[in-house]
Amino acid sequence: MMESAAALRELWTLGGGDPAALERISLTGADPVLPTDFRIGTAASAVIGASALAAAEIWRARTGRAQSVSVDLRAAVAAFRSERYLRATEQKDLHRRDPLFGFYQAGDGRWIQIHSNMPHHHDGAVKLLGCQSTREFVAAAVATWKAGDLEDAFAAAGLPTGMVRSRAEWHGHPQGAAVAGLPLLEIVKIGEAPPEPAGNGPRALSGLRVLDLTRVIAGPVCGRTLASFGAEVLVVSSSHLPNMPGLVIDTGFGKLSASLDLRQAADAEKLHGLLREADVFCQSYRPGALARLGLGPEEVARRRPGIVYVTLSAFGHAGPWRERRGFEIIQSVSGMAQEQGTAAGANGPQHLPAQVVDHGTGYLASFGAQMALARRAREGGSYLVRVSLAQTGRWVDALGRAADGRSTHDLSLDDVQDLIADMASPFGPLRHVVPAARFSETPAFWSRPPVPLGTHAPAWAA
């Protein structure tokens, strides 16, 4: 508990929060609750707590009414593993991972992770390796390469992969050094605008509109979190962009979902119309990608003075890897996977028992967005909020290791039944993890079920 409180205090200070607000939040529980030495529960409690406290402070500034917030570590860990606990009886292959996904040993004895859960990543890996699409053939092909050379070849082809490094190797790597030079979270004023109230209505973030141009986990968790506090969140996807069906459901709670092809002038203009009425613009494209479509931070701020522009990337906006794709490979390149495998006595690297980097970055983004909204309400301005998977990974690593080591028990679905709720949806009946934060006055919940991408018109709710 003390570790979580210290981590929360660090985050709150970094976001520019009033220290007095920390008296209104309580964190309970302690690591370990998962089979890992990494302080996943500490990280989860701190970032979920920071985001929830930010919502409560927006509510207090608007209404004059303070409320208390609490986060239990076990509930926070369940939220960080929400995709594992999701159940949808009518959806086949909900938790399916591509059979090629995982770790392989290269010819020089080093390990490398291939990320192939997207169809084009699967096809690209097979094409680059020049082999048949089975794990055995991929393993044989990888064994003909040096791991570092293969990592670079995948990157040159625009495909995500990562050579497994030690913590020391990552700290000595040019990208690791670049990440070390960045703060965990940045909130930068990028334009002038008059002050605007942070929402209106019965919930903490009622009346606030969030345009969500993100996919997979980190970015969508940001929007899902803001929706749980009452914000209106509109996902904008496109039919040509691949997605993972289980994650579309898991991160879609509370959101509207529209489809626009930003390469088409008419659809781009529709997005600009949505943007003019948005408070938050959240995107997880690689650095510079949206700028080429006229949607970089400064241009968006000119189109909509007062916008809070949230950007999530894999490796941050500095360093030689700033435009590389990330996903779960952050654990591999940064030393986490190697340490997890060694601690488990495994013959090779292992992933941590939660996608702590992705979920952590999502909650950090929601925290930064709200702190920027609060600042906009006080003094006006347009703001850029920057986070990355690699920066979050470095922060999690710096939290240290659980004093009592690793739990011998994993947190099963049976262990979190009190944190599970039922909801009807277009996907059929769902069982899902509820929001981890508890509020004394404005409870966190999702007012809409997840829907198939593109279900709604590209318009804000009436």
Short mmCIF file of C-alpha atoms in Angstrom, two decimals:
data_model
loop_
_atom_site.label_atom_id
_atom_site.label_comp_id
_atom_site.label_asym_id
_atom_site.label_seq_id
_atom_site.Cartn_x
_atom_site.Cartn_y
_atom_site.Cartn_z
CA MET A 1 0.00 0.00 0.00
CA MET A 2 2.81 2.41 0.85
CA GLU A 3 4.44 1.69 -2.52
CA SER A 4 1.19 2.45 -4.36
CA ALA A 5 0.70 5.68 -2.43
CA ALA A 6 4.24 6.81 -3.22
CA ALA A 7 3.79 5.99 -6.91
CA LEU A 8 0.49 7.87 -6.95
CA ARG A 9 2.07 10.90 -5.31
CA GLU A 10 4.78 10.89 -7.98
CA LEU A 11 2.20 10.77 -10.77
CA TRP A 12 0.02 13.44 -9.20
CA THR A 13 2.97 15.79 -8.84
CA LEU A 14 4.08 15.11 -12.42
CA GLY A 15 0.60 16.02 -13.65
CA GLY A 16 0.58 19.28 -11.72
CA GLY A 17 -2.13 18.25 -9.26
CA ASP A 18 -2.95 19.98 -5.97
CA PRO A 19 -1.21 17.99 -3.19
CA ALA A 20 -4.23 18.49 -0.91
CA ALA A 21 -6.31 16.32 -3.23
CA LEU A 22 -4.28 13.25 -2.22
CA GLU A 23 -6.07 13.33 1.13
CA ARG A 24 -9.27 12.38 -0.72
CA ILE A 25 -8.05 9.05 -2.13
CA SER A 26 -7.28 5.78 -0.41
CA LEU A 27 -5.39 2.82 -1.88
CA THR A 28 -5.61 -0.64 -0.33
CA GLY A 29 -3.80 -3.91 -0.96
CA ALA A 30 -0.20 -4.81 -1.78
CA ASP A 31 1.86 -6.84 -4.23
CA PRO A 32 2.32 -9.62 -5.05
CA VAL A 33 -1.00 -10.97 -6.34
CA LEU A 34 0.42 -12.37 -9.59
CA PRO A 35 3.28 -14.79 -10.38
CA THR A 36 5.86 -12.07 -11.02
CA ASP A 37 8.31 -9.95 -9.02
CA PHE A 38 7.30 -6.84 -10.93
CA ARG A 39 5.00 -4.51 -9.01
CA ILE A 40 2.08 -4.80 -11.40
CA GLY A 41 -0.46 -4.12 -8.65
CA THR A 42 1.43 -1.05 -7.49
CA ALA A 43 1.54 0.32 -11.02
CA ALA A 44 -2.14 -0.46 -11.63
CA SER A 45 -3.31 1.10 -8.35
CA ALA A 46 -1.27 4.24 -8.93
CA VAL A 47 -2.32 4.99 -12.51
CA ILE A 48 -5.97 4.06 -11.99
CA GLY A 49 -5.98 6.08 -8.80
CA ALA A 50 -4.43 9.10 -10.48
CA SER A 51 -6.95 9.01 -13.31
CA ALA A 52 -9.89 8.62 -10.93
CA LEU A 53 -8.68 11.38 -8.63
CA ALA A 54 -8.35 13.68 -11.65
CA ALA A 55 -12.01 13.01 -12.50
CA ALA A 56 -13.05 13.72 -8.91
CA GLU A 57 -11.11 16.98 -8.94
CA ILE A 58 -12.77 18.06 -12.21
CA TRP A 59 -16.10 17.38 -10.51
CA ARG A 60 -15.05 19.36 -7.41
CA ALA A 61 -13.84 22.33 -9.44
CA ARG A 62 -17.14 22.42 -11.36
CA THR A 63 -19.60 21.77 -8.53
CA GLY A 64 -17.75 22.74 -5.36
CA ARG A 65 -18.40 19.27 -3.96
CA ALA A 66 -15.46 17.10 -2.93
CA GLN A 67 -15.81 13.34 -2.95
CA SER A 68 -13.66 10.46 -1.83
CA VAL A 69 -12.02 7.95 -4.17
CA SER A 70 -10.71 4.48 -3.38
CA VAL A 71 -8.87 1.83 -5.40
CA ASP A 72 -8.18 -1.70 -4.21
CA LEU A 73 -5.07 -3.31 -5.66
CA ARG A 74 -6.78 -6.59 -6.56
CA ALA A 75 -9.48 -4.70 -8.50
CA ALA A 76 -6.81 -2.63 -10.23
CA VAL A 77 -4.94 -5.78 -11.31
CA ALA A 78 -8.20 -7.25 -12.63
CA ALA A 79 -8.73 -4.08 -14.66
CA PHE A 80 -5.19 -4.43 -16.05
CA ARG A 81 -6.12 -7.94 -17.21
CA SER A 82 -9.66 -7.13 -18.35
CA GLU A 83 -9.25 -8.89 -21.70
CA ARG A 84 -8.43 -12.15 -19.89
CA TYR A 85 -11.64 -12.12 -17.89
CA LEU A 86 -13.98 -11.04 -20.68
CA ARG A 87 -16.55 -13.68 -21.61
CA ALA A 88 -18.83 -13.57 -24.66
CA THR A 89 -20.53 -16.90 -25.17
CA GLU A 90 -21.67 -16.11 -28.71
CA GLN A 91 -18.22 -15.07 -29.93
CA LYS A 92 -15.86 -17.78 -31.16
CA ASP A 93 -12.09 -17.39 -30.80
CA LEU A 94 -12.54 -14.46 -28.43
CA HIS A 95 -9.16 -15.08 -26.78
CA ARG A 96 -7.38 -16.56 -29.77
CA ARG A 97 -3.78 -15.58 -30.41
CA ASP A 98 -2.10 -16.18 -33.72
CA PRO A 99 -0.17 -19.47 -33.59
CA LEU A 100 3.01 -17.78 -34.82
CA PHE A 101 2.98 -15.21 -32.00
CA GLY A 102 5.74 -15.62 -29.43
CA PHE A 103 9.44 -16.14 -28.80
CA TYR A 104 11.96 -17.85 -31.09
CA GLN A 105 15.65 -18.58 -30.74
CA ALA A 106 17.80 -17.18 -33.52
CA GLY A 107 20.96 -18.72 -34.94
CA ASP A 108 23.22 -16.74 -32.61
CA GLY A 109 21.42 -18.08 -29.54
CA ARG A 110 19.57 -14.84 -28.86
CA TRP A 111 15.78 -14.76 -28.53
CA ILE A 112 13.39 -12.67 -30.57
CA GLN A 113 9.66 -12.04 -30.29
CA ILE A 114 7.40 -12.02 -33.34
CA HIS A 115 4.09 -10.18 -33.01
CA SER A 116 1.66 -11.67 -35.51
CA ASN A 117 -1.81 -11.20 -34.03
CA MET A 118 -2.85 -8.84 -36.83
CA PRO A 119 -3.42 -10.65 -40.16
CA HIS A 120 -1.05 -8.38 -42.07
CA HIS A 121 1.64 -8.90 -39.42
CA HIS A 122 1.23 -12.67 -39.73
CA ASP A 123 1.43 -12.55 -43.54
CA GLY A 124 4.34 -10.11 -43.46
CA ALA A 125 6.35 -12.30 -41.09
CA VAL A 126 5.85 -15.39 -43.24
CA LYS A 127 6.77 -13.47 -46.38
CA LEU A 128 9.92 -11.97 -44.86
CA LEU A 129 11.08 -15.32 -43.49
CA GLY A 130 10.23 -17.08 -46.75
CA CYS A 131 8.68 -20.09 -45.09
CA GLN A 132 5.43 -21.92 -44.60
CA SER A 133 2.92 -20.58 -42.11
CA THR A 134 3.51 -22.94 -39.19
CA ARG A 135 5.39 -22.43 -35.96
CA GLU A 136 7.87 -25.17 -36.83
CA PHE A 137 8.80 -23.61 -40.18
CA VAL A 138 9.03 -20.14 -38.65
CA ALA A 139 11.34 -21.47 -35.91
CA ALA A 140 13.58 -23.08 -38.51
CA ALA A 141 13.70 -19.87 -40.56
CA VAL A 142 14.45 -17.67 -37.53
CA ALA A 143 17.32 -20.02 -36.66
CA THR A 144 19.09 -19.00 -39.87
CA TRP A 145 19.27 -15.34 -38.75
CA LYS A 146 21.11 -13.36 -36.12
CA ALA A 147 18.45 -11.90 -33.81
CA GLY A 148 19.58 -8.29 -34.21
CA ASP A 149 19.65 -8.53 -37.98
CA LEU A 150 16.18 -10.05 -38.04
CA GLU A 151 14.85 -7.33 -35.74
CA ASP A 152 16.15 -4.69 -38.14
CA ALA A 153 14.77 -6.54 -41.17
CA PHE A 154 11.30 -6.68 -39.60
CA ALA A 155 11.48 -2.99 -38.73
CA ALA A 156 12.49 -2.09 -42.28
CA ALA A 157 9.43 -4.00 -43.50
CA GLY A 158 7.17 -2.10 -41.11
CA LEU A 159 6.55 -5.16 -38.97
CA PRO A 160 6.68 -5.35 -35.15
CA THR A 161 9.31 -7.59 -33.61
CA GLY A 162 11.87 -7.27 -30.85
CA MET A 163 15.11 -8.93 -29.87
CA VAL A 164 15.03 -9.96 -26.22
CA ARG A 165 17.49 -7.80 -24.31
CA SER A 166 18.60 -7.57 -20.74
CA ARG A 167 17.72 -4.54 -18.67
CA ALA A 168 21.35 -3.35 -18.90
CA GLU A 169 21.40 -3.77 -22.68
CA TRP A 170 18.25 -1.70 -23.02
CA HIS A 171 19.60 1.07 -20.82
CA GLY A 172 22.71 1.16 -23.02
CA HIS A 173 20.77 1.11 -26.28
CA PRO A 174 20.33 4.45 -28.12
CA GLN A 175 16.54 4.13 -27.92
CA GLY A 176 16.65 3.11 -24.29
CA ALA A 177 18.78 6.17 -23.60
CA ALA A 178 16.36 8.40 -25.51
CA VAL A 179 13.44 7.05 -23.48
CA ALA A 180 15.38 7.64 -20.27
CA GLY A 181 15.66 11.31 -21.25
CA LEU A 182 11.87 11.74 -21.48
CA PRO A 183 9.45 12.28 -18.59
CA LEU A 184 6.83 9.61 -18.03
CA LEU A 185 4.07 12.03 -19.00
CA GLU A 186 4.16 15.37 -20.78
CA ILE A 187 1.45 18.04 -20.78
CA VAL A 188 2.52 20.83 -23.09
CA LYS A 189 0.59 24.01 -23.94
CA ILE A 190 0.47 24.31 -27.74
CA GLY A 191 -1.94 27.18 -28.33
CA GLU A 192 -4.01 29.96 -26.86
CA ALA A 193 -7.74 29.67 -26.20
CA PRO A 194 -10.18 31.07 -23.65
CA PRO A 195 -11.01 29.00 -20.56
CA GLU A 196 -13.76 26.40 -20.97
CA PRO A 197 -15.61 24.58 -18.20
CA ALA A 198 -14.71 20.92 -17.94
CA GLY A 199 -18.13 19.51 -18.76
CA ASN A 200 -21.58 19.74 -17.20
CA GLY A 201 -24.15 17.28 -15.94
CA PRO A 202 -24.60 14.59 -13.30
CA ARG A 203 -21.36 12.62 -13.75
CA ALA A 204 -17.74 13.67 -13.23
CA LEU A 205 -17.02 14.07 -16.97
CA SER A 206 -20.57 14.59 -18.28
CA GLY A 207 -20.65 16.99 -21.21
CA LEU A 208 -17.08 16.29 -22.34
CA ARG A 209 -16.52 14.82 -25.82
CA VAL A 210 -13.63 12.55 -26.73
CA LEU A 211 -12.68 11.68 -30.31
CA ASP A 212 -10.92 8.32 -30.13
CA LEU A 213 -8.67 7.37 -33.08
CA THR A 214 -6.89 4.47 -31.40
CA ARG A 215 -6.70 0.69 -31.68
CA VAL A 216 -5.64 -2.45 -29.77
CA ILE A 217 -5.17 -1.74 -26.01
CA ALA A 218 -3.41 1.40 -24.73
CA GLY A 219 -5.32 4.10 -26.61
CA PRO A 220 -8.72 2.38 -26.34
CA VAL A 221 -8.21 1.95 -22.57
CA CYS A 222 -7.82 5.73 -22.35
CA GLY A 223 -11.20 6.28 -24.02
CA ARG A 224 -12.85 3.47 -22.07
CA THR A 225 -11.66 5.04 -18.82
CA LEU A 226 -12.95 8.51 -19.71
CA ALA A 227 -16.27 6.94 -20.73
CA SER A 228 -16.53 5.25 -17.32
CA PHE A 229 -16.41 8.71 -15.73
CA GLY A 230 -19.21 10.00 -17.97
CA ALA A 231 -17.49 11.44 -21.04
CA GLU A 232 -19.05 10.90 -24.47
CA VAL A 233 -16.47 8.89 -26.43
CA LEU A 234 -16.71 8.40 -30.19
CA VAL A 235 -14.38 5.84 -31.75
CA VAL A 236 -13.47 6.57 -35.37
CA SER A 237 -12.09 3.54 -37.22
CA SER A 238 -11.86 2.56 -40.87
CA SER A 239 -12.67 -0.70 -42.63
CA HIS A 240 -9.15 -0.96 -44.09
CA LEU A 241 -7.52 -0.93 -40.64
CA PRO A 242 -7.16 -4.37 -39.00
CA ASN A 243 -8.34 -4.96 -35.45
CA MET A 244 -8.45 -7.78 -32.92
CA PRO A 245 -12.10 -8.72 -32.28
CA GLY A 246 -11.71 -9.59 -28.61
CA LEU A 247 -10.04 -6.27 -27.88
CA VAL A 248 -12.68 -4.35 -29.83
CA ILE A 249 -15.21 -5.74 -27.37
CA ASP A 250 -13.09 -5.41 -24.23
CA THR A 251 -12.09 -1.79 -24.83
CA GLY A 252 -15.39 -0.72 -26.43
CA PHE A 253 -17.46 -0.29 -23.28
CA GLY A 254 -19.15 3.10 -23.04
CA LYS A 255 -18.34 4.22 -26.58
CA LEU A 256 -20.03 5.15 -29.81
CA SER A 257 -18.30 3.77 -32.92
CA ALA A 258 -18.19 5.30 -36.40
CA SER A 259 -16.18 4.57 -39.54
CA LEU A 260 -14.36 7.14 -41.67
CA ASP A 261 -11.59 6.74 -44.23
CA LEU A 262 -9.34 9.75 -43.64
CA ARG A 263 -7.72 9.23 -47.04
CA GLN A 264 -11.00 10.37 -48.61
CA ALA A 265 -11.64 14.12 -48.66
CA ALA A 266 -15.33 13.85 -47.74
CA ASP A 267 -14.62 11.62 -44.75
CA ALA A 268 -11.71 13.81 -43.64
CA GLU A 269 -14.07 16.79 -43.66
CA LYS A 270 -16.56 14.88 -41.52
CA LEU A 271 -13.80 14.24 -39.01
CA HIS A 272 -12.93 17.93 -38.98
CA GLY A 273 -16.56 18.66 -38.17
CA LEU A 274 -16.48 16.23 -35.25
CA LEU A 275 -13.20 17.73 -34.10
CA ARG A 276 -14.65 21.23 -33.88
CA GLU A 277 -17.04 20.00 -31.16
CA ALA A 278 -14.57 17.74 -29.32
CA ASP A 279 -12.74 18.42 -26.08
CA VAL A 280 -10.19 15.61 -26.37
CA PHE A 281 -8.58 14.15 -29.50
CA CYS A 282 -6.82 10.87 -28.74
CA GLN A 283 -4.69 9.08 -31.35
CA SER A 284 -2.20 6.22 -31.34
CA TYR A 285 -0.76 6.37 -34.85
CA ARG A 286 3.01 6.39 -35.14
CA PRO A 287 4.64 9.81 -34.63
CA GLY A 288 4.09 11.96 -37.72
CA ALA A 289 1.51 9.71 -39.40
CA LEU A 290 -1.53 11.92 -38.73
CA ALA A 291 0.46 15.09 -39.41
CA ARG A 292 0.70 13.90 -43.01
CA LEU A 293 -3.11 13.96 -43.07
CA GLY A 294 -3.27 17.46 -41.64
CA LEU A 295 -4.04 16.22 -38.13
CA GLY A 296 -0.83 16.97 -36.23
CA PRO A 297 -1.16 18.58 -32.78
CA GLU A 298 -0.59 22.18 -33.83
CA GLU A 299 -2.93 21.96 -36.82
CA VAL A 300 -5.65 20.34 -34.73
CA ALA A 301 -5.21 23.11 -32.15
CA ARG A 302 -5.68 25.70 -34.91
CA ARG A 303 -8.82 23.97 -36.12
CA ARG A 304 -10.20 23.61 -32.60
CA PRO A 305 -8.66 26.07 -30.12
CA GLY A 306 -8.92 24.58 -26.64
CA ILE A 307 -8.42 20.97 -27.74
CA VAL A 308 -6.56 18.47 -25.59
CA TYR A 309 -4.55 16.39 -28.05
CA VAL A 310 -3.44 13.04 -26.59
CA THR A 311 -0.84 11.03 -28.46
CA LEU A 312 0.28 7.50 -27.58
CA SER A 313 3.24 5.88 -29.32
CA ALA A 314 5.37 2.78 -28.86
CA PHE A 315 8.84 4.23 -28.28
CA GLY A 316 8.21 7.92 -27.67
CA HIS A 317 8.86 10.91 -29.91
CA ALA A 318 12.66 10.88 -29.57
CA GLY A 319 15.35 8.42 -30.54
CA PRO A 320 16.15 6.24 -33.58
CA TRP A 321 13.15 3.93 -32.98
CA ARG A 322 10.55 6.67 -32.57
CA GLU A 323 8.63 5.53 -35.68
CA ARG A 324 8.82 1.79 -35.00
CA ARG A 325 5.75 -0.26 -34.17
CA GLY A 326 5.51 -1.53 -30.62
CA PHE A 327 2.74 -3.67 -29.14
CA GLU A 328 3.92 -6.19 -26.53
CA ILE A 329 7.50 -6.16 -27.78
CA ILE A 330 8.30 -3.40 -25.27
CA GLN A 331 8.52 -6.14 -22.62
CA SER A 332 10.98 -8.01 -24.82
CA VAL A 333 13.37 -5.24 -25.80
CA SER A 334 13.50 -3.62 -22.34
CA GLY A 335 14.55 -6.58 -20.21
CA MET A 336 11.18 -7.41 -18.68
CA ALA A 337 10.62 -10.64 -20.60
CA GLN A 338 14.14 -11.89 -19.95
CA GLU A 339 13.85 -11.23 -16.22
CA GLN A 340 10.39 -12.82 -16.04
CA GLY A 341 11.64 -15.97 -17.77
CA THR A 342 14.73 -16.23 -15.59
CA ALA A 343 12.74 -15.77 -12.38
CA ALA A 344 10.32 -18.48 -13.48
CA GLY A 345 13.15 -20.89 -14.25
CA ALA A 346 11.98 -21.07 -17.86
CA ASN A 347 14.10 -22.04 -20.83
CA GLY A 348 13.79 -18.63 -22.43
CA PRO A 349 11.93 -15.34 -21.98
CA GLN A 350 8.36 -15.00 -20.78
CA HIS A 351 5.78 -12.22 -20.88
CA LEU A 352 4.59 -10.74 -17.61
CA PRO A 353 1.19 -12.04 -16.44
CA ALA A 354 -0.46 -8.76 -17.44
CA GLN A 355 -0.01 -6.36 -20.32
CA VAL A 356 1.07 -3.78 -17.78
CA VAL A 357 2.77 -1.51 -20.32
CA ASP A 358 -0.31 -1.23 -22.54
CA HIS A 359 -2.89 -0.82 -19.80
CA GLY A 360 -0.62 1.45 -17.81
CA THR A 361 -0.13 3.76 -20.78
CA GLY A 362 -3.88 3.91 -21.38
CA TYR A 363 -4.65 5.01 -17.84
CA LEU A 364 -1.74 7.47 -17.91
CA ALA A 365 -3.18 8.98 -21.07
CA SER A 366 -6.59 9.38 -19.43
CA PHE A 367 -4.93 10.98 -16.41
CA GLY A 368 -2.97 13.41 -18.58
CA ALA A 369 -6.06 14.30 -20.62
CA GLN A 370 -8.01 15.17 -17.49
CA MET A 371 -5.22 17.22 -15.95
CA ALA A 372 -5.03 19.17 -19.21
CA LEU A 373 -8.82 19.67 -19.20
CA ALA A 374 -8.62 20.98 -15.64
CA ARG A 375 -5.86 23.38 -16.64
CA ARG A 376 -7.90 24.49 -19.67
CA ALA A 377 -10.83 25.25 -17.33
CA ARG A 378 -8.61 27.37 -15.08
CA GLU A 379 -6.48 29.28 -17.56
CA GLY A 380 -7.48 28.38 -21.11
CA GLY A 381 -5.22 27.06 -23.85
CA SER A 382 -4.80 24.03 -26.11
CA TYR A 383 -2.68 21.15 -24.83
CA LEU A 384 -0.62 18.22 -26.05
CA VAL A 385 -0.43 15.15 -23.82
CA ARG A 386 2.33 12.67 -24.71
CA VAL A 387 2.82 9.14 -23.41
CA SER A 388 4.46 6.01 -24.80
CA LEU A 389 4.64 2.31 -24.07
CA ALA A 390 8.41 2.47 -23.63
CA GLN A 391 8.21 5.32 -21.12
CA THR A 392 5.59 3.44 -19.13
CA GLY A 393 7.73 0.30 -19.22
CA ARG A 394 10.67 2.21 -17.79
CA TRP A 395 8.47 3.57 -15.00
CA VAL A 396 7.12 0.13 -14.11
CA ASP A 397 10.66 -1.23 -14.00
CA ALA A 398 11.75 1.63 -11.73
CA LEU A 399 9.00 0.78 -9.21
CA GLY A 400 11.25 -2.09 -8.16
CA ARG A 401 10.28 -5.63 -7.26
CA ALA A 402 7.81 -6.99 -4.73
CA ALA A 403 9.48 -7.45 -1.35
CA ASP A 404 7.75 -10.81 -0.88
CA GLY A 405 8.72 -12.05 -4.33
CA ARG A 406 6.21 -13.59 -6.69
CA SER A 407 2.84 -15.06 -5.83
CA THR A 408 2.50 -18.80 -6.26
CA HIS A 409 -1.10 -18.24 -7.36
CA ASP A 410 -2.44 -16.48 -10.43
CA LEU A 411 -5.58 -14.35 -10.19
CA SER A 412 -8.13 -16.62 -11.85
CA LEU A 413 -11.60 -15.73 -13.10
CA ASP A 414 -13.03 -17.41 -9.99
CA ASP A 415 -10.89 -15.09 -7.84
CA VAL A 416 -12.47 -11.94 -9.33
CA GLN A 417 -16.13 -12.91 -9.52
CA ASP A 418 -17.02 -10.01 -7.22
CA LEU A 419 -15.48 -7.67 -9.81
CA ILE A 420 -17.46 -9.04 -12.76
CA ALA A 421 -20.75 -7.72 -14.19
CA ASP A 422 -23.12 -8.77 -16.97
CA MET A 423 -24.16 -6.63 -19.92
CA ALA A 424 -26.26 -7.28 -23.01
CA SER A 425 -24.62 -6.20 -26.28
CA PRO A 426 -24.79 -6.65 -30.06
CA PHE A 427 -22.10 -9.31 -29.54
CA GLY A 428 -24.45 -11.25 -27.27
CA PRO A 429 -24.34 -11.47 -23.46
CA LEU A 430 -21.07 -10.26 -21.99
CA ARG A 431 -19.36 -10.78 -18.64
CA HIS A 432 -16.74 -8.12 -17.96
CA VAL A 433 -14.56 -6.52 -15.31
CA VAL A 434 -16.09 -3.40 -13.77
CA PRO A 435 -14.10 -0.16 -13.34
CA ALA A 436 -11.66 -0.44 -10.44
CA ALA A 437 -12.08 3.05 -8.99
CA ARG A 438 -14.82 3.70 -6.44
CA PHE A 439 -16.30 7.18 -6.00
CA SER A 440 -18.46 8.36 -3.10
CA GLU A 441 -20.72 10.53 -5.29
CA THR A 442 -20.25 9.87 -9.03
CA PRO A 443 -19.81 6.12 -9.53
CA ALA A 444 -17.75 4.89 -12.47
CA PHE A 445 -19.75 2.79 -14.94
CA TRP A 446 -20.36 2.34 -18.66
CA SER A 447 -23.70 3.52 -19.98
CA ARG A 448 -23.29 1.83 -23.38
CA PRO A 449 -22.28 -1.69 -24.38
CA PRO A 450 -19.46 -2.31 -26.86
CA VAL A 451 -20.64 -2.41 -30.46
CA PRO A 452 -19.17 -3.58 -33.78
CA LEU A 453 -16.86 -1.01 -35.35
CA GLY A 454 -18.72 1.48 -37.52
CA THR A 455 -22.12 0.86 -35.91
CA HIS A 456 -22.99 4.53 -35.47
CA ALA A 457 -23.09 7.55 -37.74
CA PRO A 458 -20.09 9.88 -37.46
CA ALA A 459 -21.93 12.32 -35.23
CA TRP A 460 -22.07 13.26 -31.59
CA ALA A 461 -25.08 12.03 -29.62
CA ALA A 462 -27.97 14.46 -29.55
#
